[in-house]
mmCIF file of N, CA, C and O in Angstrom:
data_model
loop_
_atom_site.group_PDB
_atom_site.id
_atom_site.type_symbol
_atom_site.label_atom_id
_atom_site.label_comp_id
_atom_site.label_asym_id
_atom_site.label_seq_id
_atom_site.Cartn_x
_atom_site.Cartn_y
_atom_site.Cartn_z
ATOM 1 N N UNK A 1 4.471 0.993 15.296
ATOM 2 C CA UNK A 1 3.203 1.649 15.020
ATOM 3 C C UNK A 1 3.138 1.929 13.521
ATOM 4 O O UNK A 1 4.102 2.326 12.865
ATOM 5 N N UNK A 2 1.945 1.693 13.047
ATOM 6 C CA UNK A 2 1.791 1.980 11.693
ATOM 7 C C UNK A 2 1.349 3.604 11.253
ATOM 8 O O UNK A 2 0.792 4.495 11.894
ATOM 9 N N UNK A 3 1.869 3.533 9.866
ATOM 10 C CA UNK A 3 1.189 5.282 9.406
ATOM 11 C C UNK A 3 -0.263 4.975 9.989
ATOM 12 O O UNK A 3 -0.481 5.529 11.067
ATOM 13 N N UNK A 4 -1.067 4.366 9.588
ATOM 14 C CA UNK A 4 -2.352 4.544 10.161
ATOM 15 C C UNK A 4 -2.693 4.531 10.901
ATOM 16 O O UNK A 4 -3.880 4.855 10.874
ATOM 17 N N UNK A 5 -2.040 4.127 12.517
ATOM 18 C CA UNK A 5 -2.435 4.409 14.205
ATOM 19 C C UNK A 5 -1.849 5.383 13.848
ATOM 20 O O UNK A 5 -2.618 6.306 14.117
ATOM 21 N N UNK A 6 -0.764 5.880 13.307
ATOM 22 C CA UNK A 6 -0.389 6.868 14.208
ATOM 23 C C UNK A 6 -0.999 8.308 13.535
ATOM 24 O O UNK A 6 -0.764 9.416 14.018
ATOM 25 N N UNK A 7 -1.876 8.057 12.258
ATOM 26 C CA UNK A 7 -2.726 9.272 11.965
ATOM 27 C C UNK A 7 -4.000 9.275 13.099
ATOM 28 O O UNK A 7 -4.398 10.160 13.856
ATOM 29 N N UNK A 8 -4.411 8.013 12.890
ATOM 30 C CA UNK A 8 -5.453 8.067 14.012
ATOM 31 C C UNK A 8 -5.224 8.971 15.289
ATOM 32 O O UNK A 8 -5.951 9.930 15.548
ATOM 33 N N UNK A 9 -4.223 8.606 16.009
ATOM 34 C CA UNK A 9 -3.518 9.557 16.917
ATOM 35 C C UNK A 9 -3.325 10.492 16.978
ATOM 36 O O UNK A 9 -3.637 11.228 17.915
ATOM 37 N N UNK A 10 -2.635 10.842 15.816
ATOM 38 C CA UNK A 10 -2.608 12.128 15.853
ATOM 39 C C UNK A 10 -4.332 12.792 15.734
ATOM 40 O O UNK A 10 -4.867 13.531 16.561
ATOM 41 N N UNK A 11 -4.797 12.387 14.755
ATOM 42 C CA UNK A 11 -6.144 12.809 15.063
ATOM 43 C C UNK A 11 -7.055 12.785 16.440
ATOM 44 O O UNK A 11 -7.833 13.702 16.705
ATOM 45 N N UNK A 12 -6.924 11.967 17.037
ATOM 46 C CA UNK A 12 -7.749 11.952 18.256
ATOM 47 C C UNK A 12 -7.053 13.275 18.568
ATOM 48 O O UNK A 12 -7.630 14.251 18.089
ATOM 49 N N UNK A 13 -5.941 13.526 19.263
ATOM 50 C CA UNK A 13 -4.843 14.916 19.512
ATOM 51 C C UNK A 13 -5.646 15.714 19.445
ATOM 52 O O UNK A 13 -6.401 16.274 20.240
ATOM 53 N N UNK A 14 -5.400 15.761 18.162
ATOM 54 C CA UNK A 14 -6.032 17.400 17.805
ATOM 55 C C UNK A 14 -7.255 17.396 17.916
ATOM 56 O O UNK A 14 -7.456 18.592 17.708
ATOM 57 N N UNK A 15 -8.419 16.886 18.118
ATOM 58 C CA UNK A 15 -9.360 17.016 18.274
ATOM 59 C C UNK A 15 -9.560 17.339 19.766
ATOM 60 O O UNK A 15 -10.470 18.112 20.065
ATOM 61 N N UNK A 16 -8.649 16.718 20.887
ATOM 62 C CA UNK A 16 -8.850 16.882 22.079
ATOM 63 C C UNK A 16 -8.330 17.947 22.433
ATOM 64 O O UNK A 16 -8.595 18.448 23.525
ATOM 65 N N UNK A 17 -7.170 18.701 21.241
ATOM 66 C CA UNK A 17 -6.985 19.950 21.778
ATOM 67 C C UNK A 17 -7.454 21.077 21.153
ATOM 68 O O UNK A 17 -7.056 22.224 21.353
ATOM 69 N N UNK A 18 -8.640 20.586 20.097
ATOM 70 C CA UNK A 18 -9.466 21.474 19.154
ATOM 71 C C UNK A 18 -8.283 21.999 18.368
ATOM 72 O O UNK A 18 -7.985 23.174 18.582
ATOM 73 N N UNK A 19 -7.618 21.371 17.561
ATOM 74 C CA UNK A 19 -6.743 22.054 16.815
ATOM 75 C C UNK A 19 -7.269 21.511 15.161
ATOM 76 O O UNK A 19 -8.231 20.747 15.073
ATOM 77 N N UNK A 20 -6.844 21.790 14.440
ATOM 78 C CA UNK A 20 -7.357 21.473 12.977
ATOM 79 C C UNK A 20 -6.811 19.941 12.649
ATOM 80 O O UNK A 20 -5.613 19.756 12.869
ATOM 81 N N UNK A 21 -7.490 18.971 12.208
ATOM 82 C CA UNK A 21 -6.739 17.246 12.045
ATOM 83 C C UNK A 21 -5.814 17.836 11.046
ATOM 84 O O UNK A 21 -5.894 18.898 10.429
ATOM 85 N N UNK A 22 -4.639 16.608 11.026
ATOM 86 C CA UNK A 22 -3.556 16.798 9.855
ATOM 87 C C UNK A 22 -4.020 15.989 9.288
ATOM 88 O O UNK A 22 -4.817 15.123 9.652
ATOM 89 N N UNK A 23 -3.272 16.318 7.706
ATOM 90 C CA UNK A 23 -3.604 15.421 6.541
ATOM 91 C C UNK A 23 -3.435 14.185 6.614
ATOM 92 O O UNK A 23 -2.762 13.694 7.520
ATOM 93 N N UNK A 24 -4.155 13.289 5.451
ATOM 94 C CA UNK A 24 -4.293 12.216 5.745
ATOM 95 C C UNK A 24 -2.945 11.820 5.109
ATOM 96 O O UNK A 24 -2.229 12.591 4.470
ATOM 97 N N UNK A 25 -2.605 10.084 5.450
ATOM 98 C CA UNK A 25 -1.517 10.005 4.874
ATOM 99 C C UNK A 25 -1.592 9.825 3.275
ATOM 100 O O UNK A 25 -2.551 9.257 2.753
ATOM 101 N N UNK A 26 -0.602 10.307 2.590
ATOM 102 C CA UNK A 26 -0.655 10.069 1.421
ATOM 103 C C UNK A 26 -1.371 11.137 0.160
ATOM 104 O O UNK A 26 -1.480 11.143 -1.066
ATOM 105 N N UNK A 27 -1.764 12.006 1.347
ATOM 106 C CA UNK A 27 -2.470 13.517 0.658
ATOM 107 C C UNK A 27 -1.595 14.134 -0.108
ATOM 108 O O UNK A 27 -2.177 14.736 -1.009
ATOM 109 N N UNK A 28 -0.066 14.286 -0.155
ATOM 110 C CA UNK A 28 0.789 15.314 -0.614
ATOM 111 C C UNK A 28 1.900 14.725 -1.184
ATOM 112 O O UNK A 28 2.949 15.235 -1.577
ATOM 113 N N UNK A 29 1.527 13.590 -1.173
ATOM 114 C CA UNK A 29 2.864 12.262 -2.067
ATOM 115 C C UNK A 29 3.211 13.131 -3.390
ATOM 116 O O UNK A 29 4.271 13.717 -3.612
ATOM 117 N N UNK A 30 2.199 13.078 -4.114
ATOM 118 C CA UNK A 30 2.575 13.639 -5.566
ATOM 119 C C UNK A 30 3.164 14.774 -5.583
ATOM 120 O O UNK A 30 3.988 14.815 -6.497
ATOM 121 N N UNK A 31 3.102 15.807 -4.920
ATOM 122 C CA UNK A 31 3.599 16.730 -4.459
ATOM 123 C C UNK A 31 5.198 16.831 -4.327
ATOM 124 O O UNK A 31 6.104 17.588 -4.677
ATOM 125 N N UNK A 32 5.040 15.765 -3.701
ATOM 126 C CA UNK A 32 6.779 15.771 -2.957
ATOM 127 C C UNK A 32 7.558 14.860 -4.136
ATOM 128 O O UNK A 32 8.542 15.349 -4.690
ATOM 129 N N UNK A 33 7.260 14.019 -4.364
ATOM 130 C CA UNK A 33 7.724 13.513 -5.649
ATOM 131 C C UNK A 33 8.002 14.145 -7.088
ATOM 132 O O UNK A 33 8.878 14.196 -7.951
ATOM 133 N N UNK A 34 7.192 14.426 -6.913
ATOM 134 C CA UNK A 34 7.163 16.157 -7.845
ATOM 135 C C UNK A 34 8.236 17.256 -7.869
ATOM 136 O O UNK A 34 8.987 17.475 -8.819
ATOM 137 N N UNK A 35 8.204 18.074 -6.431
ATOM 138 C CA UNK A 35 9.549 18.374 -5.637
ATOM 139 C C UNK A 35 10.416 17.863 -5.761
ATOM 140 O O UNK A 35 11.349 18.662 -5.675
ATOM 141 N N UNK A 36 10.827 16.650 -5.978
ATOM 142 C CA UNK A 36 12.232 15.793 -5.702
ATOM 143 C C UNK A 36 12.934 15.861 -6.995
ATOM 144 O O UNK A 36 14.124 16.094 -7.206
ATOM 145 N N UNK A 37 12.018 15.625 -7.788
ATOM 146 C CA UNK A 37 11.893 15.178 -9.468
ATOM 147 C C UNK A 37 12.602 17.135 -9.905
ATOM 148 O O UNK A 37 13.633 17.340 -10.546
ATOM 149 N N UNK A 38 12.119 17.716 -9.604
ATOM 150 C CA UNK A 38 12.617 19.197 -10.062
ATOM 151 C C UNK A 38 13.954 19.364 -9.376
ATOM 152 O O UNK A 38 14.971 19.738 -9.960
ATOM 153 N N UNK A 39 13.880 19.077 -8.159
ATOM 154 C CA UNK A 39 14.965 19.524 -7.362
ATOM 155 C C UNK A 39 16.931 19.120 -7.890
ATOM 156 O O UNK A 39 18.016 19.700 -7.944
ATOM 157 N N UNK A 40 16.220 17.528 -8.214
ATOM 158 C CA UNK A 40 17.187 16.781 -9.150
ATOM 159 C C UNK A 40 17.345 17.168 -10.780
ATOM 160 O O UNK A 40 18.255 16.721 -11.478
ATOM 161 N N UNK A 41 16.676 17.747 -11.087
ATOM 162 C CA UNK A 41 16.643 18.310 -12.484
ATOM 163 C C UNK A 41 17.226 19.531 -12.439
ATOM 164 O O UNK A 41 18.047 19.784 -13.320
ATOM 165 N N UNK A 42 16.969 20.418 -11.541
ATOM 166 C CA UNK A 42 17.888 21.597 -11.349
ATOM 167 C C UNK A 42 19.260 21.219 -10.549
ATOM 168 O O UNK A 42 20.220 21.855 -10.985
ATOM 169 N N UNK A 43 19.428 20.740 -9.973
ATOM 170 C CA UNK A 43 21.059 20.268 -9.455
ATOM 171 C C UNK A 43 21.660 19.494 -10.657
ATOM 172 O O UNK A 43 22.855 19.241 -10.502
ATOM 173 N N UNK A 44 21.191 19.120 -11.654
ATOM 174 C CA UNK A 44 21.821 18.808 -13.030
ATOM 175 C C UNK A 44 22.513 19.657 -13.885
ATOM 176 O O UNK A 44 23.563 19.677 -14.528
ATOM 177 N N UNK A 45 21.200 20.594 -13.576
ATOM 178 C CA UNK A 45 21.705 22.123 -14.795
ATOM 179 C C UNK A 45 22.597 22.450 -14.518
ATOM 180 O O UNK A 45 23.534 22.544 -15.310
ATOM 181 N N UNK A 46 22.706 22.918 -12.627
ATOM 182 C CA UNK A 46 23.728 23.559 -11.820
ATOM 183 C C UNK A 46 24.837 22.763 -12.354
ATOM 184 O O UNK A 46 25.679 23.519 -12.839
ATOM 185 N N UNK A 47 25.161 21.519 -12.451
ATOM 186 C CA UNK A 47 26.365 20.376 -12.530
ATOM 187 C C UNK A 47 26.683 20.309 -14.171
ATOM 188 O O UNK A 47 27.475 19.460 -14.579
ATOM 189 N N UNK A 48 26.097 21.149 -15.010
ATOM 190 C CA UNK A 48 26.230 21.246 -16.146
ATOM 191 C C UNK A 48 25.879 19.941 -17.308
ATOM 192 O O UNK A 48 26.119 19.890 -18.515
ATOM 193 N N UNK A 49 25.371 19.173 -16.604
ATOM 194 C CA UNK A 49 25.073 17.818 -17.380
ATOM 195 C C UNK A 49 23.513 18.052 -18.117
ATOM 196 O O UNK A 49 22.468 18.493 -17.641
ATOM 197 N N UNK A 50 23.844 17.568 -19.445
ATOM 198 C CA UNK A 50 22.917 17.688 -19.790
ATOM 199 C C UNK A 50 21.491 16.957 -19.441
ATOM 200 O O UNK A 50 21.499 16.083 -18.574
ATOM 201 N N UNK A 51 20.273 17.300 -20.099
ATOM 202 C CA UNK A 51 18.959 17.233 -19.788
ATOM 203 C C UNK A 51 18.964 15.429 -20.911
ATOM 204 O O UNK A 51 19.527 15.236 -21.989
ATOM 205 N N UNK A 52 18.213 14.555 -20.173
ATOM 206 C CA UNK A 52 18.006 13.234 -20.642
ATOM 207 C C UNK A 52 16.024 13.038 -20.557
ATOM 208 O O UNK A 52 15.093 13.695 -20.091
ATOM 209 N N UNK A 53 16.137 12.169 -21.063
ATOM 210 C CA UNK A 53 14.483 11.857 -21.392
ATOM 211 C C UNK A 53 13.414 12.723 -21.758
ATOM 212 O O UNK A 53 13.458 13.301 -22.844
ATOM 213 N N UNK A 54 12.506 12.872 -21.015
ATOM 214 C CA UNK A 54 11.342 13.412 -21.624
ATOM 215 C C UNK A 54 11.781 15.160 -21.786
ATOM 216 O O UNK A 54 11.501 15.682 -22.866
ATOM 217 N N UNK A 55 12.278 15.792 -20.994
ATOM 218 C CA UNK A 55 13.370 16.654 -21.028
ATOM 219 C C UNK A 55 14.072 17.347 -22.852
ATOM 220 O O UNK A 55 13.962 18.362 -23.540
ATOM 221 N N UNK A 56 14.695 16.150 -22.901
ATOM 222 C CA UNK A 56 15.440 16.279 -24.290
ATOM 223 C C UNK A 56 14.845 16.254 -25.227
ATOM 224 O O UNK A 56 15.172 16.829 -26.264
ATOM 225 N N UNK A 57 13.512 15.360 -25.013
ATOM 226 C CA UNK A 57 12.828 15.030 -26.099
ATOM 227 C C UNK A 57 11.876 16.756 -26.694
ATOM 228 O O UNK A 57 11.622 17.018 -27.870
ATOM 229 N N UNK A 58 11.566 17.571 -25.590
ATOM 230 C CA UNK A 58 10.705 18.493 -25.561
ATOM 231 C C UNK A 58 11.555 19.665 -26.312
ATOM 232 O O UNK A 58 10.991 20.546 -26.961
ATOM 233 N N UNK A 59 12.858 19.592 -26.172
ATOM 234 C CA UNK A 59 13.510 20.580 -26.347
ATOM 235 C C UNK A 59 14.047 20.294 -27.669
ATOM 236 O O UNK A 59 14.682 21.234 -28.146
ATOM 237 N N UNK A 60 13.981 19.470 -28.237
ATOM 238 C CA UNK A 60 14.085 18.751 -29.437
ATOM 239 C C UNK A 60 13.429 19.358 -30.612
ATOM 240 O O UNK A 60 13.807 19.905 -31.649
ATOM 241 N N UNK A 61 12.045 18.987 -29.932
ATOM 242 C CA UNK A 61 10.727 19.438 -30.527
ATOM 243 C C UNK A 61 10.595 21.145 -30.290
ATOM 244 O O UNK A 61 10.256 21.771 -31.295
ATOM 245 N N UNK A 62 10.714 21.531 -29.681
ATOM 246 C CA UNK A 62 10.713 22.900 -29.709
ATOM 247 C C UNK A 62 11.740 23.692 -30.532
ATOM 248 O O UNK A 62 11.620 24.869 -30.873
ATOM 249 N N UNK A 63 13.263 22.474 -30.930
ATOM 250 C CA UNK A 63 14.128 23.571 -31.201
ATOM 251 C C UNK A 63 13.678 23.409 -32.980
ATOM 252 O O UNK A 63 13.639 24.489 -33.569
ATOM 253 N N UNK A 64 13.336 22.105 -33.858
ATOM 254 C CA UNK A 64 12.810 21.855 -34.782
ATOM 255 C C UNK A 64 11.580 22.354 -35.393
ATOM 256 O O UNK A 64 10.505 22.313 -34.795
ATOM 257 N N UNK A 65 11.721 22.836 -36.602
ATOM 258 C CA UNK A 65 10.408 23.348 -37.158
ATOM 259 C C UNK A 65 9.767 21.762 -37.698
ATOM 260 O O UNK A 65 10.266 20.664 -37.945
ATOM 261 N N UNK A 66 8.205 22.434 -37.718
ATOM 262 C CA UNK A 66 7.503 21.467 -37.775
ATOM 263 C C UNK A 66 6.971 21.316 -39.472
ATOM 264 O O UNK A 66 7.427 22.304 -40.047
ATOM 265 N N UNK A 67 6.284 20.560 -40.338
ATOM 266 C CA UNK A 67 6.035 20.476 -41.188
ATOM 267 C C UNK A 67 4.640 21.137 -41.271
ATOM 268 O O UNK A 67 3.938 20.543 -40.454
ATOM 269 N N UNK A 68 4.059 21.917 -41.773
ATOM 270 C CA UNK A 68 3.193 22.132 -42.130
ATOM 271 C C UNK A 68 1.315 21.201 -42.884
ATOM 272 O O UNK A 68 1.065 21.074 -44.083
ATOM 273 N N UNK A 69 0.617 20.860 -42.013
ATOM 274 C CA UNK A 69 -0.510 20.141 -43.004
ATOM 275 C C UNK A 69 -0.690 21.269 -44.369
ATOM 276 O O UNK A 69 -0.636 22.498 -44.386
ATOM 277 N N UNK A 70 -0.900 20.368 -45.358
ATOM 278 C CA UNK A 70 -1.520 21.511 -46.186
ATOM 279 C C UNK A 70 -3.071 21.371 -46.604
ATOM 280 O O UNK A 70 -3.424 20.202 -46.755
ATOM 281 N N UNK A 71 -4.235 22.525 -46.856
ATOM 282 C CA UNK A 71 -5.080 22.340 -46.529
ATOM 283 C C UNK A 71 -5.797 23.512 -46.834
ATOM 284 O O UNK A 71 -6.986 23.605 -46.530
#
């Protein structure tokens, strides 16, 4: 059965038992990817390894003063 019968399904369900439809598929992807992406970034810290990519780059920039425009 595919994600999509089986949302269908589930939707018919809940409708026959007047309950609220569940989300569609693919509603909360970014979400959870998102989640995963932090979750692994903090089990790093915990493991003492340092911070790589966009990460390093930010903290870089934050720890550096910047040049001034003059003006």
């Amino acid at each position: 059965m595919s994600i999509t019968q089986q949302y269908l399904l589930d939707t018919y369900r809940a409708r026959q038992l007047g309950e609220p439809a569940p989300p569609a598929p693919g509603t909360h992807d970014r979400q959870v990817l998102r989640a995963w992406g932090d979750r692994r970034r903090f089990r790093r810290v915990l493991a003492g390894r340092p911070a790589h990519g966009r990460v390093r780059r930010a903290l870089r920039r934050w720890r550096t003063p910047r040049a001034r425009a003059a003006g």
